[in-house]
Amino acid sequence: MSPNPDFHVWKRLLRDAGVRDGRLHDARHTAATVLLILGVPDVVIDSIMGWEPGGAARMRARCMHVTGTMLRKVAQQAGDALWEPPSPPATGRKAD
């Protein structure tokens, strides 16, 4: 199979959409990372990306990129799970 037709269609899509030039292969990494950010289950990502069960874990590790925002969110969640947030101050009013 020749990748030539896909290459030219991809370049035309980028140009028509008015976005920066990029490699088609890089778009696969972006797609996998977006699916990770959205919290899509691994088995669904594997199916979308066409990854075979035997090599899917290796492909996820290679193509899905953890972002700083994701790391901060998990750190916040871990902190919230370990330490209760402070209680709101009492208003001094008694309940009826």
Coordinates of C-alpha atoms in Angstrom, one line a residue:
M1 CA 0.0 0.0 0.0
S2 CA 1.2 3.5 -0.8
P3 CA 0.8 6.1 2.0
N4 CA 0.9 8.8 -0.7
P5 CA -2.9 9.3 -1.1
D6 CA -3.4 9.6 2.7
F7 CA -0.5 12.0 2.9
H8 CA -2.0 14.4 0.3
V9 CA -5.5 14.2 1.7
W10 CA -4.2 14.9 5.2
K11 CA -2.2 17.9 4.0
R12 CA -5.3 19.3 2.2
L13 CA -7.4 18.8 5.3
L14 CA -4.9 20.8 7.4
R15 CA -4.7 23.5 4.8
D16 CA -8.5 23.8 4.4
A17 CA -9.1 23.8 8.2
G18 CA -6.5 26.6 8.5
V19 CA -4.4 24.7 11.1
R20 CA -0.7 24.3 11.4
D21 CA 1.1 21.7 9.4
G22 CA 1.7 18.4 11.1
R23 CA 2.4 14.7 10.4
L24 CA -0.5 12.4 10.2
H25 CA 1.2 10.0 12.6
D26 CA 1.4 12.8 15.2
A27 CA -2.4 13.1 14.9
R28 CA -2.7 9.5 16.1
H29 CA -0.7 10.4 19.2
T30 CA -3.0 13.4 19.8
A31 CA -6.1 11.3 19.3
A32 CA -4.9 8.7 21.8
T33 CA -3.9 11.3 24.3
V34 CA -7.3 13.1 24.0
L35 CA -9.1 9.7 24.6
L36 CA -6.9 9.3 27.7
I37 CA -7.8 12.8 29.0
L38 CA -11.5 12.0 28.4
G39 CA -11.2 8.9 30.6
V40 CA -12.1 6.5 27.9
P41 CA -11.6 2.9 29.0
D42 CA -8.4 1.3 27.6
V43 CA -10.4 -1.5 25.8
V44 CA -12.3 1.2 23.9
I45 CA -9.2 3.2 23.1
D46 CA -7.5 0.0 21.8
S47 CA -10.5 -0.7 19.5
I48 CA -10.6 2.9 18.2
M49 CA -6.9 3.0 17.6
G50 CA -6.8 -0.5 16.1
W51 CA -4.4 -1.9 18.6
E52 CA -4.2 -5.7 19.0
P53 CA -4.7 -7.1 22.5
G54 CA -1.2 -8.5 22.8
G55 CA 0.5 -5.3 22.0
A56 CA -2.0 -2.7 23.2
A57 CA -0.3 -1.9 26.5
R58 CA 2.9 -1.2 24.7
M59 CA 1.2 1.0 22.2
R60 CA -0.7 2.9 24.9
A61 CA 2.6 3.5 26.7
R62 CA 4.2 4.7 23.4
C63 CA 1.3 6.8 22.0
M64 CA -0.6 8.2 25.0
H65 CA 1.1 11.2 26.6
V66 CA 0.3 12.2 30.2
T67 CA -0.1 16.0 30.5
G68 CA 0.8 18.3 33.4
T69 CA -2.9 19.1 33.9
M70 CA -3.6 15.4 34.3
L71 CA -0.9 15.0 36.9
R72 CA -2.1 18.1 38.8
K73 CA -5.7 16.7 38.8
V74 CA -4.6 13.3 40.2
A75 CA -2.4 15.0 42.8
Q76 CA -5.4 17.1 43.9
Q77 CA -7.6 14.0 44.1
A78 CA -5.1 12.1 46.1
G79 CA -4.7 15.0 48.5
D80 CA -8.4 15.3 48.9
A81 CA -8.7 11.6 49.6
L82 CA -5.9 11.7 52.2
W83 CA -6.8 14.9 54.0
E84 CA -10.3 16.1 54.6
P85 CA -10.9 19.7 53.5
P86 CA -11.4 22.1 56.4
S87 CA -14.9 22.2 57.8
P88 CA -16.8 25.5 57.2
P89 CA -16.7 27.8 60.2
A90 CA -19.7 27.6 62.6
T91 CA -22.2 30.4 62.3
G92 CA -23.0 30.5 66.0
R93 CA -26.7 29.9 65.4
K94 CA -28.5 27.0 66.9
A95 CA -30.6 24.6 64.9
D96 CA -34.3 24.6 65.7

